[in-house]
Short mmCIF file of C-alpha atoms in Angstrom, two decimals:
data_model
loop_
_atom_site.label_atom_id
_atom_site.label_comp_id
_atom_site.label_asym_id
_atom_site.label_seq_id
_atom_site.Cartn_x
_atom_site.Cartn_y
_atom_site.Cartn_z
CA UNK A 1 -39.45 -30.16 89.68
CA UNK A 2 -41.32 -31.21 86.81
CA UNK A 3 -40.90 -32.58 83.49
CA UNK A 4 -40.39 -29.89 80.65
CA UNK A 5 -40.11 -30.82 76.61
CA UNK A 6 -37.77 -28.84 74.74
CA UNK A 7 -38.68 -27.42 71.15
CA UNK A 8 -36.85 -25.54 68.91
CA UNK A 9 -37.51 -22.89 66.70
CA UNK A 10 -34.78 -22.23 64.07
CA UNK A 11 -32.78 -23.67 62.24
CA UNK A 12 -30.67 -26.41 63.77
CA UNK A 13 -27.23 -24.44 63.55
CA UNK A 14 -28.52 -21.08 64.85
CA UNK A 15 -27.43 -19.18 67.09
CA UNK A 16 -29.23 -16.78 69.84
CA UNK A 17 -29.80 -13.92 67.67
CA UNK A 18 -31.70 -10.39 67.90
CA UNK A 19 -32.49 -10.01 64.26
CA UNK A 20 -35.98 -10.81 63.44
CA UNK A 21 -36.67 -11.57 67.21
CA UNK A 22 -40.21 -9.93 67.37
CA UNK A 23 -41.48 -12.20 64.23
CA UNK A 24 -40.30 -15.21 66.01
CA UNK A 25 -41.45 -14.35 69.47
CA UNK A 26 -45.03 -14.01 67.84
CA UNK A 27 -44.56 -17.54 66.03
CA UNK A 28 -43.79 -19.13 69.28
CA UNK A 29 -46.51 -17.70 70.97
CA UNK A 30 -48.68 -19.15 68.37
CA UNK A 31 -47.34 -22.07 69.14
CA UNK A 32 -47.79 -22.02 72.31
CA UNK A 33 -51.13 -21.41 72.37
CA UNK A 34 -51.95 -25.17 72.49
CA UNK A 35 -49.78 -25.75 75.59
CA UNK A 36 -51.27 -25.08 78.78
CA UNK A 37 -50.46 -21.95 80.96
CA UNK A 38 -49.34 -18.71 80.87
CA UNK A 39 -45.78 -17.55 79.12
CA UNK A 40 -43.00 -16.34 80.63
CA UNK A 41 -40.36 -14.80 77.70
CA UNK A 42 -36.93 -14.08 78.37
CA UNK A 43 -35.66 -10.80 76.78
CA UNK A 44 -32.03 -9.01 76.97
CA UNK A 45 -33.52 -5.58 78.27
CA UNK A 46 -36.55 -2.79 78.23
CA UNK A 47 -36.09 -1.60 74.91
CA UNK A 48 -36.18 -5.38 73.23
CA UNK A 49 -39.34 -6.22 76.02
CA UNK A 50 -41.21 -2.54 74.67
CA UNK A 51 -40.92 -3.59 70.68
CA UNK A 52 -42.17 -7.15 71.63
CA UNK A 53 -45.04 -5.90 73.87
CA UNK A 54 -46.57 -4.10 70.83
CA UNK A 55 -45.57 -6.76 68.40
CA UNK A 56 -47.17 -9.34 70.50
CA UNK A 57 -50.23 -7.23 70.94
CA UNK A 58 -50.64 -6.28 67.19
CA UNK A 59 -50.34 -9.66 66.20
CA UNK A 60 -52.09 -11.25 69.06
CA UNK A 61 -54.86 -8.79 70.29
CA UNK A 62 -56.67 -8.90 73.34
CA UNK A 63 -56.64 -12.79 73.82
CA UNK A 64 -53.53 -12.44 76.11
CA UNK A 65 -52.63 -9.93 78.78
CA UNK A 66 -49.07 -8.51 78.15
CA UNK A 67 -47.24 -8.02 81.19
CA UNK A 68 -43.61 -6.73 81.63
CA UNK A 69 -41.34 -7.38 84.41
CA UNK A 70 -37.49 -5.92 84.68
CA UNK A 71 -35.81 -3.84 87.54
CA UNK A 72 -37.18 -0.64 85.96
CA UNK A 73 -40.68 -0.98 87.29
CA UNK A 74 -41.99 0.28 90.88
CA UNK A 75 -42.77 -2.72 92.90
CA UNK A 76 -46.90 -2.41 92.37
CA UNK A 77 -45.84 -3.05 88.90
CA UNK A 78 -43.59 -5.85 88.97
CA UNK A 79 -46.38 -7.09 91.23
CA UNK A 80 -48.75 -7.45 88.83
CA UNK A 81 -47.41 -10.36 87.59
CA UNK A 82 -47.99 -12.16 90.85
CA UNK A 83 -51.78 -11.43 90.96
CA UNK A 84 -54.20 -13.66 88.30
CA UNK A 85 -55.35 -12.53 86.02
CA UNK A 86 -58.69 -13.26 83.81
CA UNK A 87 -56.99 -13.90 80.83
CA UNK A 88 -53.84 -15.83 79.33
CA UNK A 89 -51.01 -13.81 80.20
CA UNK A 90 -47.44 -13.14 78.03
CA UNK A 91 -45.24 -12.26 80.73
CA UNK A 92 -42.03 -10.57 78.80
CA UNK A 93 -39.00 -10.46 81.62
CA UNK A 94 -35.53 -10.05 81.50
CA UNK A 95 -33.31 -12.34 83.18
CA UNK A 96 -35.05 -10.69 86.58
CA UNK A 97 -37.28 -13.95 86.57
CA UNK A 98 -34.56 -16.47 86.00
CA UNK A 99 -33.56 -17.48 89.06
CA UNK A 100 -35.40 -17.40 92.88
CA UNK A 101 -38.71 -15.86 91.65
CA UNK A 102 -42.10 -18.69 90.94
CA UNK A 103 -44.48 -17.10 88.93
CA UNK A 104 -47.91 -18.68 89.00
CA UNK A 105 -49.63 -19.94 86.39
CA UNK A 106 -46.46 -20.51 84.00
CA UNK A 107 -46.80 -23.66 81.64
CA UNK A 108 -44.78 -22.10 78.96
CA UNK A 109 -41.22 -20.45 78.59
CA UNK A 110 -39.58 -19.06 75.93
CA UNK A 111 -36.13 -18.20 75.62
CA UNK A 112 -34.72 -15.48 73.00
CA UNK A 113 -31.27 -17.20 74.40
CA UNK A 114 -29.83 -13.23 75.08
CA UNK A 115 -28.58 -11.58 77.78
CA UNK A 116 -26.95 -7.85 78.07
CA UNK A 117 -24.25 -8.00 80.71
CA UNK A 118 -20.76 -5.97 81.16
CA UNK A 119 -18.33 -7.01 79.14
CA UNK A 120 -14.33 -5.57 79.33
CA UNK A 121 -12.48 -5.06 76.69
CA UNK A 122 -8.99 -2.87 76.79
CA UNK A 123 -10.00 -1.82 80.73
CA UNK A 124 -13.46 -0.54 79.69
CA UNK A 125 -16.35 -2.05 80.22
CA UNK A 126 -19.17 -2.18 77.82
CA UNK A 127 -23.13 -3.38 78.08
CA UNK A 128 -23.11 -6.31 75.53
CA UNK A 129 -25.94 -7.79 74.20
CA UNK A 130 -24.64 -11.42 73.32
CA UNK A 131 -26.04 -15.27 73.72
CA UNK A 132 -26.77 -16.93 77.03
CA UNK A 133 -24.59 -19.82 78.64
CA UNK A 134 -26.41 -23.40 78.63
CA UNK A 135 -26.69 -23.08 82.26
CA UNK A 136 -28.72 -19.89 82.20
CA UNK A 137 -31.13 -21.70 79.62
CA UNK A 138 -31.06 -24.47 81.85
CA UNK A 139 -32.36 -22.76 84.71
CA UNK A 140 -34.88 -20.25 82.18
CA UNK A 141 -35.83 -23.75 81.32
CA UNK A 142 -36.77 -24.78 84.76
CA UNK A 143 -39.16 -22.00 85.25
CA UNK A 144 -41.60 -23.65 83.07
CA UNK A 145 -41.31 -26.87 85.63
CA UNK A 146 -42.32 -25.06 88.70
CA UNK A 147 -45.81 -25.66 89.52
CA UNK A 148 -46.33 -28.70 86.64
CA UNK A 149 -45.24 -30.37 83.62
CA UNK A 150 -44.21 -27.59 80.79
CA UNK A 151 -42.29 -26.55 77.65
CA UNK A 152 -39.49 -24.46 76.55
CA UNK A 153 -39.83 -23.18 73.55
CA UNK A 154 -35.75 -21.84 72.53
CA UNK A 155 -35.48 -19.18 69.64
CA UNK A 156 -31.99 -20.98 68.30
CA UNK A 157 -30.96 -23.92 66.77
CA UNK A 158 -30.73 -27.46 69.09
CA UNK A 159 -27.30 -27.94 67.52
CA UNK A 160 -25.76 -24.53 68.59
CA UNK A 161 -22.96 -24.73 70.32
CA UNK A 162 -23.14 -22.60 73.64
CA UNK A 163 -21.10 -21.64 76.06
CA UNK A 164 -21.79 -24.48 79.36
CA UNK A 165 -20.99 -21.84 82.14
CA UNK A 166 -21.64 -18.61 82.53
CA UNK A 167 -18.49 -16.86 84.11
CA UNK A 168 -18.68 -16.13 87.27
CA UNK A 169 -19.51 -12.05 88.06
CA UNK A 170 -16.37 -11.34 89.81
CA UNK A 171 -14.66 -11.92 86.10
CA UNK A 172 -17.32 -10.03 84.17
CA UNK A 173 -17.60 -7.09 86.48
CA UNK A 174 -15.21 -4.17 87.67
CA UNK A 175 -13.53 -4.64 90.91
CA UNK A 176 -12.39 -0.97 90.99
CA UNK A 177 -15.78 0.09 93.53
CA UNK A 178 -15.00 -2.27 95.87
CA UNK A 179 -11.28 -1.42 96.03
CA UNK A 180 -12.01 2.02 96.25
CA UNK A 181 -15.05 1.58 99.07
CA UNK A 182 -12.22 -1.01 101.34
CA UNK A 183 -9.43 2.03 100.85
CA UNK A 184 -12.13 4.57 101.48
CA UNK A 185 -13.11 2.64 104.32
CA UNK A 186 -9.40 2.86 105.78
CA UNK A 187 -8.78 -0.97 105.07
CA UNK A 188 -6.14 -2.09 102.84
CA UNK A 189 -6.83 -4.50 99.76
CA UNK A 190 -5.17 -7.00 100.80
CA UNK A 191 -7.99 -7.61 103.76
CA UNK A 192 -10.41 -8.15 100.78
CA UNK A 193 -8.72 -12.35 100.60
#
């Protein structure tokens, strides 16, 4: 809805990566600090969104409020990132935020560029951590435009190449539960079309 500038950190030809992703999440932050708002940080899962809550906090102290958000959390804690708070906040969400949620108060985004999704590879499927498609930063983008003008900081280069789409689920998840719930259900596959 509004404008949002683009900056980013890395150099030019690098790729979303998880090495070293707490040191630059703190840089960023830093850099942020100018730009008005809270943050909103997109993170792969829990475990990479506990490691930056206390690297953010050791670096940063108690000038920010560190708040996590992901499907793991009760609903009185995911809302707690819906309520103001008294100081700047760091709000450090997985992918949970990227779409159909509007956080107040967010000026700032920034984007590790990873996801974790299913991946299949010989008929089994794995949970891959791996880099996002350039319409999933698009739209992480975006979140920073909600309420006013914003910026997006992106932990990768801005001449890596991503992928432009991300694929849709139905090829990047099984289809064996809801063949088995139709034949369980006495209906026969082909009714699925």
């Amino acid at each position: 809805l509004h404008p949002v500038e683009v900056k980013h950190l890395g150099r030019p030809d690098a790729l979303p990566d998880a090495d070293g992703l707490e040191a630059r999440l703190v840089t960023a932050i830093r850099a942020a600090e100018k730009d008005p708002g809270d943050v909103l940080v997109f993170l792969p899962g829990k475990a990479e969104i506990r490691r930056a809550a206390r690297a953010v906090e050791d670096a940063l102290g108690a000038d920010w409020e560190i708040l996590e958000l992901h499907g793991g959390l009760g609903l009185a804690e995911q809302g707690r990132v819906f309520r103001p708070g008294s100081r700047r906040r760091v709000i450090l969400s997985t992918n949970v935020a990227e779409t159909s949620v509007t956080l107040p108060r967010i000026g700032v985004v920034i984007d590790s560029g990873l996801v974790r999704r299913t991946r299949y590879v010989g008929g089994r499927g794995y949970l891959m951590l791996g880099g996002v498609a350039m319409d999933s930063a698009e739209q992480r983008r975006g979140r920073a435009g909600r309420l006013g003008p914003g910026v997006c900081y992106r932990l990768w280069g801005s001449a890596a190449r991503l992928e432009a789409r991300t694929p849709p689920e139905i090829h990047r998840e099984s289809l064996v539960p809801l063949v088995l719930a139709t034949a369980r259900c006495g209906h026969l596959v082909e009714d699925l079309r």
